[in-house]
Amino acid sequence: MKNQHTSNVSAKRLNYVVGEERLLRDVITETEVIPLLRGAVRAGARAAALADAEGTTLWSHAAPTDGGEAASLGLRGPAILLEGEPVGSILVKGERGREEFLKGIAVMLTAAVNLLVGSNLKRMLTTEIHTTVVNQSYEELLETNRKLTASEARYRELAESLEIKVEERTAELKKALARLLQQEKLASVGQLAAGIAHEINNPMGFVTSNIRTMQKYAGRFVEMLQFARDLFPVAGGGAGGERFAEKWRQLKLDMVLADVDELVSQSLGGAERVKKIVADLKGFSHIDDLGETVADLNAEIDRTLAVLVHEIPAGTEIAREYGSIPGLSCRAGELCQVFLNIIMNACQARSEGLRLTIRTALEGDAIAITITDNGPGILPELLDRVFEPFFTTKPVGQGMGMGLAVAHEVVTAHGGTVEAGSTPEGGASFVVRLPVTGG
C-alpha cells in the first residue's frame, strides 16, 4: 500500500509538471527581464515592457527623458510562447519614423524572453522530476530513468535548436540594424546636403556674378584714374597737377590700384571654395545616384577627407599614396561612409601629432584600400570584436559602437572584405578589399 500510495503521488506530481497551466510570471522573474528591457532603452527605444496574455504589464523600463505620448509610437512584438501557447508579448515605444528599428528591438527581445522561458521551464521540469524520482521504488526508478533520459534528450535537442535559431536571428537582426542605421545616416546626410546646396548655391551665384561684374567696373575705374593722372602730370601741370598729385597721395591710390585686383580675386576664390564645399558634401552623400555607379575610389577618398576637414585634428599629416586603379561599379555613397568611419576612428584615437596614411592599389582582381595611423593601435584580444555591432572601447555616451560594424556590413554587401590589425609602429591598420567586376 505504501508503494502504491507513493506511485499515485508521483503520478500526480508529474501530471502537475506537464499538464498544469502556468503563468508567465511563474516561469521567469523580474531580475531576468529588467536587464533586457534596460538594454532595449539603451539601444535607442524610449520604453520597453513585458505584458501577459491579457495585456497586463508585468515589468517595464523607460528612459528618464521620455518625449511624451504625442511623439511616441508603440509596437508589439510576436507572441511569447509557453509550451506552445501564447502567454505574453513585448511592447516597445520610440519615436515615430523609426518603425523598423523598434520592430527589430521587439523581435530581438521576444526571442530572448522565449529562450529564458524555455530554459527555465526545462530546469523546473528537470528539478521536479528528479525530486519525484527519489521517492520511487527501484522498479519505478528504472522506468522513470528511461523516460527521463528520452525526455531530457528531446529537451536538449529542443534547447540546442532554439539557441541556434536565436543566435542566427540575433545575428540577422544586428546586421539589419547596422544596415538600417547606415541607410538612415546616409539619407540624412543626403537630404542635408541637398538642402544646403539649394540654400547656398542660389545666393552664392548672385555673389559670384556681382563680384565678377565689380571686377570689370573696378578695371574701368582704374583705367579712368590712370587716364586722369596722365591729364594732370605733376611736372608742368601747374597748380591743378600739384593738387591732383596731392589728392592722389592722400587717398593712397597707388596702393589701392595695386591691391584691388588681389582683393577681388580673393573674394572670387572664397566664393568658389564655398561652392566646392557644398559640392563635396553633396557628392559624398551621392543622393542623386540611383543604384550602383562606376566610381573612382581615389576621388571618393579625397571627397571624404574634404567633408571631414573640420573633424581632422589640427597639424595632422595625411599621406595620400594613390595607385592606378580602375573604376569600380558600386554604391559610392556607402563606400564613402566606410572611409569616413575608419578615418574618424583614427582621428578620435589621437588628437595631436596624428599621421594618416591612405594607400590604394590594384591587387589581382581586387582594389585594396589601406588606411593606417600612428595612434595607440588595437589590442590583440580585441581584433576579433572590432566589427561587432555595439562594441566600443569608448566611455559610455561617446559612441554606439556601430561605425566599424556598418563598414563591415557595407564592404561585405559589395562582395569584399575588411581586416583590422596593428602596424609594426603600434598604430591601427584597416585593409578594405573590393572585387573588380565588369572592368
Short mmCIF file of N, CA and C in Angstrom, two decimals, residues 164-278:
data_model
loop_
_atom_site.label_atom_id
_atom_site.label_comp_id
_atom_site.label_asym_id
_atom_site.label_seq_id
_atom_site.Cartn_x
_atom_site.Cartn_y
_atom_site.Cartn_z
N ILE A 164 20.33 27.88 -31.33
CA ILE A 164 20.89 28.12 -32.66
C ILE A 164 20.02 29.10 -33.43
N LYS A 165 18.71 28.90 -33.35
CA LYS A 165 17.80 29.79 -34.07
C LYS A 165 17.86 31.21 -33.51
N VAL A 166 17.93 31.32 -32.17
CA VAL A 166 18.02 32.64 -31.56
C VAL A 166 19.31 33.33 -31.96
N GLU A 167 20.42 32.58 -31.94
CA GLU A 167 21.71 33.17 -32.34
C GLU A 167 21.67 33.63 -33.79
N GLU A 168 21.11 32.79 -34.66
CA GLU A 168 21.02 33.16 -36.07
C GLU A 168 20.14 34.40 -36.25
N ARG A 169 19.01 34.39 -35.56
CA ARG A 169 18.10 35.52 -35.69
C ARG A 169 18.71 36.79 -35.12
N THR A 170 19.41 36.64 -33.98
CA THR A 170 20.06 37.80 -33.36
C THR A 170 21.11 38.38 -34.30
N ALA A 171 21.91 37.49 -34.93
CA ALA A 171 22.93 37.96 -35.86
C ALA A 171 22.30 38.67 -37.05
N GLU A 172 21.19 38.12 -37.55
CA GLU A 172 20.50 38.76 -38.67
C GLU A 172 19.96 40.13 -38.27
N LEU A 173 19.39 40.20 -37.06
CA LEU A 173 18.84 41.47 -36.60
C LEU A 173 19.93 42.51 -36.38
N LYS A 174 21.08 42.08 -35.88
CA LYS A 174 22.19 43.02 -35.69
C LYS A 174 22.65 43.57 -37.03
N LYS A 175 22.75 42.68 -38.04
CA LYS A 175 23.15 43.14 -39.37
C LYS A 175 22.10 44.08 -39.95
N ALA A 176 20.83 43.69 -39.78
CA ALA A 176 19.76 44.54 -40.30
C ALA A 176 19.75 45.90 -39.62
N LEU A 177 20.01 45.90 -38.31
CA LEU A 177 20.03 47.16 -37.57
C LEU A 177 21.20 48.02 -38.03
N ALA A 178 22.37 47.39 -38.21
CA ALA A 178 23.53 48.15 -38.68
C ALA A 178 23.26 48.74 -40.06
N ARG A 179 22.64 47.94 -40.92
CA ARG A 179 22.31 48.41 -42.27
C ARG A 179 21.31 49.57 -42.22
N LEU A 180 20.31 49.42 -41.34
CA LEU A 180 19.28 50.46 -41.21
C LEU A 180 19.87 51.77 -40.72
N LEU A 181 20.73 51.67 -39.70
CA LEU A 181 21.36 52.88 -39.18
C LEU A 181 22.22 53.56 -40.24
N GLN A 182 22.94 52.74 -41.00
CA GLN A 182 23.80 53.30 -42.06
C GLN A 182 22.96 53.97 -43.14
N GLN A 183 21.84 53.33 -43.52
CA GLN A 183 20.98 53.92 -44.55
C GLN A 183 20.34 55.21 -44.05
N GLU A 184 19.92 55.21 -42.76
CA GLU A 184 19.33 56.43 -42.20
C GLU A 184 20.35 57.56 -42.17
N LYS A 185 21.59 57.22 -41.83
CA LYS A 185 22.62 58.24 -41.75
C LYS A 185 22.90 58.83 -43.14
N LEU A 186 23.03 57.94 -44.14
CA LEU A 186 23.29 58.42 -45.50
C LEU A 186 22.13 59.26 -46.02
N ALA A 187 20.91 58.80 -45.71
CA ALA A 187 19.75 59.56 -46.16
C ALA A 187 19.72 60.94 -45.52
N SER A 188 20.06 60.99 -44.23
CA SER A 188 20.06 62.28 -43.53
C SER A 188 21.12 63.21 -44.11
N VAL A 189 22.32 62.66 -44.36
CA VAL A 189 23.39 63.47 -44.94
C VAL A 189 23.00 63.95 -46.33
N GLY A 190 22.38 63.05 -47.10
CA GLY A 190 21.98 63.43 -48.45
C GLY A 190 20.94 64.52 -48.46
N GLN A 191 19.94 64.39 -47.59
CA GLN A 191 18.92 65.43 -47.51
C GLN A 191 19.50 66.75 -47.03
N LEU A 192 20.40 66.67 -46.05
CA LEU A 192 21.06 67.88 -45.56
C LEU A 192 21.87 68.54 -46.66
N ALA A 193 22.61 67.71 -47.41
CA ALA A 193 23.45 68.25 -48.48
C ALA A 193 22.59 68.91 -49.56
N ALA A 194 21.49 68.25 -49.91
CA ALA A 194 20.62 68.82 -50.94
C ALA A 194 20.04 70.16 -50.47
N GLY A 195 19.63 70.21 -49.19
CA GLY A 195 19.10 71.46 -48.66
C GLY A 195 20.14 72.57 -48.62
N ILE A 196 21.36 72.20 -48.19
CA ILE A 196 22.43 73.19 -48.14
C ILE A 196 22.76 73.68 -49.54
N ALA A 197 22.85 72.74 -50.48
CA ALA A 197 23.17 73.13 -51.85
C ALA A 197 22.15 74.11 -52.41
N HIS A 198 20.87 73.84 -52.11
CA HIS A 198 19.81 74.71 -52.63
C HIS A 198 19.87 76.09 -51.97
N GLU A 199 20.07 76.10 -50.65
CA GLU A 199 20.04 77.35 -49.90
C GLU A 199 21.29 78.20 -50.13
N ILE A 200 22.42 77.57 -50.40
CA ILE A 200 23.68 78.31 -50.53
C ILE A 200 24.00 78.63 -51.99
N ASN A 201 23.77 77.67 -52.89
CA ASN A 201 24.19 77.88 -54.28
C ASN A 201 23.49 79.07 -54.94
N ASN A 202 22.20 79.25 -54.62
CA ASN A 202 21.49 80.37 -55.25
C ASN A 202 22.08 81.72 -54.85
N PRO A 203 22.18 82.03 -53.55
CA PRO A 203 22.80 83.34 -53.20
C PRO A 203 24.27 83.41 -53.61
N MET A 204 24.99 82.28 -53.57
CA MET A 204 26.39 82.32 -53.98
C MET A 204 26.52 82.62 -55.46
N GLY A 205 25.51 82.22 -56.24
CA GLY A 205 25.53 82.57 -57.66
C GLY A 205 25.45 84.08 -57.85
N PHE A 206 24.58 84.75 -57.06
CA PHE A 206 24.49 86.21 -57.13
C PHE A 206 25.80 86.85 -56.68
N VAL A 207 26.37 86.33 -55.57
CA VAL A 207 27.61 86.90 -55.05
C VAL A 207 28.73 86.79 -56.09
N THR A 208 28.89 85.61 -56.66
CA THR A 208 29.95 85.40 -57.65
C THR A 208 29.76 86.29 -58.86
N SER A 209 28.51 86.33 -59.35
CA SER A 209 28.22 87.15 -60.53
C SER A 209 28.50 88.63 -60.25
N ASN A 210 28.07 89.10 -59.07
CA ASN A 210 28.28 90.51 -58.73
C ASN A 210 29.75 90.85 -58.54
N ILE A 211 30.51 89.93 -57.97
CA ILE A 211 31.95 90.19 -57.80
C ILE A 211 32.64 90.29 -59.15
N ARG A 212 32.23 89.39 -60.06
CA ARG A 212 32.84 89.44 -61.40
C ARG A 212 32.49 90.76 -62.09
N THR A 213 31.23 91.20 -61.93
CA THR A 213 30.83 92.49 -62.51
C THR A 213 31.60 93.63 -61.86
N MET A 214 31.75 93.56 -60.54
CA MET A 214 32.52 94.57 -59.83
C MET A 214 33.97 94.59 -60.29
N GLN A 215 34.48 93.40 -60.63
CA GLN A 215 35.86 93.33 -61.11
C GLN A 215 36.00 94.10 -62.44
N LYS A 216 35.00 93.94 -63.30
CA LYS A 216 35.03 94.69 -64.57
C LYS A 216 34.90 96.19 -64.33
N TYR A 217 33.97 96.58 -63.41
CA TYR A 217 33.80 98.00 -63.11
C TYR A 217 35.07 98.58 -62.48
N ALA A 218 35.69 97.81 -61.60
CA ALA A 218 36.92 98.28 -60.96
C ALA A 218 38.01 98.50 -61.99
N GLY A 219 38.03 97.61 -62.98
CA GLY A 219 39.01 97.78 -64.05
C GLY A 219 38.78 99.10 -64.79
N ARG A 220 37.52 99.45 -65.00
CA ARG A 220 37.24 100.72 -65.69
C ARG A 220 37.63 101.92 -64.82
N PHE A 221 37.35 101.81 -63.48
CA PHE A 221 37.76 102.89 -62.58
C PHE A 221 39.27 103.09 -62.60
N VAL A 222 39.99 101.96 -62.58
CA VAL A 222 41.46 102.04 -62.61
C VAL A 222 41.92 102.70 -63.90
N GLU A 223 41.27 102.30 -65.00
CA GLU A 223 41.63 102.88 -66.30
C GLU A 223 41.36 104.38 -66.31
N MET A 224 40.22 104.79 -65.70
CA MET A 224 39.88 106.21 -65.66
C MET A 224 40.85 106.99 -64.79
N LEU A 225 41.26 106.41 -63.66
CA LEU A 225 42.21 107.08 -62.78
C LEU A 225 43.55 107.27 -63.47
N GLN A 226 43.96 106.22 -64.19
CA GLN A 226 45.23 106.34 -64.92
C GLN A 226 45.13 107.41 -66.01
N PHE A 227 43.96 107.47 -66.65
CA PHE A 227 43.74 108.48 -67.69
C PHE A 227 43.81 109.88 -67.08
N ALA A 228 43.16 110.05 -65.91
CA ALA A 228 43.19 111.36 -65.25
C ALA A 228 44.60 111.72 -64.81
N ARG A 229 45.34 110.73 -64.38
CA ARG A 229 46.71 111.00 -63.93
C ARG A 229 47.57 111.48 -65.11
N ASP A 230 47.30 110.89 -66.28
CA ASP A 230 48.05 111.32 -67.47
C ASP A 230 47.66 112.75 -67.88
N LEU A 231 46.39 113.17 -67.59
CA LEU A 231 45.95 114.51 -67.95
C LEU A 231 46.54 115.57 -67.03
N PHE A 232 46.85 115.20 -65.78
CA PHE A 232 47.38 116.14 -64.80
C PHE A 232 48.75 115.69 -64.29
N PRO A 233 49.75 115.76 -65.18
CA PRO A 233 51.09 115.35 -64.74
C PRO A 233 51.60 116.34 -63.70
N VAL A 234 52.40 115.85 -62.75
CA VAL A 234 52.96 116.71 -61.70
C VAL A 234 53.92 117.72 -62.30
N ALA A 235 54.78 117.25 -63.18
CA ALA A 235 55.75 118.15 -63.82
C ALA A 235 55.07 118.92 -64.95
N GLY A 236 55.03 120.22 -64.83
CA GLY A 236 54.46 121.06 -65.90
C GLY A 236 52.95 121.11 -65.86
N GLY A 237 52.32 120.55 -64.83
CA GLY A 237 50.87 120.56 -64.78
C GLY A 237 50.30 121.75 -64.07
N GLY A 238 51.16 122.59 -63.55
CA GLY A 238 50.69 123.77 -62.86
C GLY A 238 50.05 123.43 -61.53
N ALA A 239 49.25 124.39 -61.03
CA ALA A 239 48.61 124.21 -59.73
C ALA A 239 47.63 123.03 -59.73
N GLY A 240 46.93 122.84 -60.85
CA GLY A 240 45.97 121.73 -60.94
C GLY A 240 46.66 120.38 -60.83
N GLY A 241 47.83 120.26 -61.50
CA GLY A 241 48.56 119.00 -61.43
C GLY A 241 49.05 118.72 -60.04
N GLU A 242 49.54 119.77 -59.33
CA GLU A 242 50.03 119.56 -57.97
C GLU A 242 48.89 119.16 -57.04
N ARG A 243 47.73 119.80 -57.17
CA ARG A 243 46.59 119.44 -56.33
C ARG A 243 46.14 117.99 -56.60
N PHE A 244 46.14 117.61 -57.89
CA PHE A 244 45.76 116.24 -58.25
C PHE A 244 46.72 115.24 -57.63
N ALA A 245 48.02 115.54 -57.72
CA ALA A 245 49.04 114.64 -57.17
C ALA A 245 48.91 114.53 -55.65
N GLU A 246 48.63 115.68 -54.98
CA GLU A 246 48.49 115.66 -53.53
C GLU A 246 47.29 114.80 -53.10
N LYS A 247 46.17 114.96 -53.82
CA LYS A 247 44.98 114.16 -53.50
C LYS A 247 45.24 112.68 -53.77
N TRP A 248 45.97 112.40 -54.82
CA TRP A 248 46.34 111.02 -55.16
C TRP A 248 47.10 110.40 -53.99
N ARG A 249 48.06 111.16 -53.42
CA ARG A 249 48.85 110.63 -52.31
C ARG A 249 47.99 110.48 -51.05
N GLN A 250 47.10 111.48 -50.79
CA GLN A 250 46.24 111.40 -49.61
C GLN A 250 45.36 110.15 -49.64
N LEU A 251 44.81 109.85 -50.77
CA LEU A 251 43.93 108.67 -50.92
C LEU A 251 44.70 107.37 -51.10
N LYS A 252 46.04 107.45 -51.18
CA LYS A 252 46.90 106.25 -51.34
C LYS A 252 46.45 105.39 -52.52
N LEU A 253 46.21 106.08 -53.62
CA LEU A 253 45.66 105.37 -54.78
C LEU A 253 46.65 104.41 -55.40
N ASP A 254 47.96 104.65 -55.24
CA ASP A 254 48.92 103.67 -55.77
C ASP A 254 48.71 102.31 -55.09
N MET A 255 48.53 102.32 -53.75
CA MET A 255 48.29 101.06 -53.03
C MET A 255 46.93 100.45 -53.38
N VAL A 256 45.91 101.34 -53.52
CA VAL A 256 44.57 100.85 -53.87
C VAL A 256 44.59 100.16 -55.23
N LEU A 257 45.25 100.81 -56.22
CA LEU A 257 45.29 100.23 -57.56
C LEU A 257 46.04 98.91 -57.57
N ALA A 258 47.09 98.81 -56.74
CA ALA A 258 47.86 97.57 -56.69
C ALA A 258 47.09 96.46 -55.96
N ASP A 259 46.18 96.85 -55.05
CA ASP A 259 45.51 95.87 -54.19
C ASP A 259 44.15 95.42 -54.70
N VAL A 260 43.52 96.23 -55.55
CA VAL A 260 42.14 95.97 -55.92
C VAL A 260 41.98 94.63 -56.65
N ASP A 261 42.89 94.32 -57.57
CA ASP A 261 42.77 93.05 -58.30
C ASP A 261 42.89 91.86 -57.36
N GLU A 262 43.84 91.94 -56.42
CA GLU A 262 44.04 90.82 -55.49
C GLU A 262 42.84 90.64 -54.58
N LEU A 263 42.26 91.75 -54.11
CA LEU A 263 41.09 91.65 -53.24
C LEU A 263 39.92 90.99 -53.96
N VAL A 264 39.69 91.39 -55.18
CA VAL A 264 38.59 90.82 -55.95
C VAL A 264 38.85 89.34 -56.23
N SER A 265 40.11 89.00 -56.56
CA SER A 265 40.46 87.60 -56.83
C SER A 265 40.28 86.74 -55.59
N GLN A 266 40.68 87.26 -54.41
CA GLN A 266 40.49 86.51 -53.18
C GLN A 266 39.01 86.30 -52.88
N SER A 267 38.19 87.30 -53.14
CA SER A 267 36.75 87.18 -52.91
C SER A 267 36.15 86.12 -53.82
N LEU A 268 36.56 86.12 -55.09
CA LEU A 268 36.09 85.09 -56.02
C LEU A 268 36.55 83.71 -55.58
N GLY A 269 37.81 83.64 -55.12
CA GLY A 269 38.32 82.35 -54.64
C GLY A 269 37.54 81.84 -53.44
N GLY A 270 37.20 82.73 -52.51
CA GLY A 270 36.40 82.33 -51.36
C GLY A 270 35.02 81.84 -51.76
N ALA A 271 34.40 82.53 -52.70
CA ALA A 271 33.08 82.10 -53.16
C ALA A 271 33.14 80.74 -53.83
N GLU A 272 34.17 80.52 -54.63
CA GLU A 272 34.32 79.22 -55.29
C GLU A 272 34.58 78.12 -54.27
N ARG A 273 35.30 78.45 -53.18
CA ARG A 273 35.57 77.46 -52.14
C ARG A 273 34.27 77.05 -51.44
N VAL A 274 33.40 78.02 -51.17
CA VAL A 274 32.11 77.70 -50.57
C VAL A 274 31.32 76.74 -51.48
N LYS A 275 31.31 77.04 -52.77
CA LYS A 275 30.60 76.18 -53.71
C LYS A 275 31.20 74.78 -53.74
N LYS A 276 32.54 74.70 -53.64
CA LYS A 276 33.21 73.39 -53.66
C LYS A 276 32.87 72.58 -52.40
N ILE A 277 32.82 73.25 -51.25
CA ILE A 277 32.48 72.55 -50.01
C ILE A 277 31.08 71.96 -50.11
N VAL A 278 30.13 72.72 -50.61
CA VAL A 278 28.77 72.23 -50.78
C VAL A 278 28.74 71.08 -51.78
#
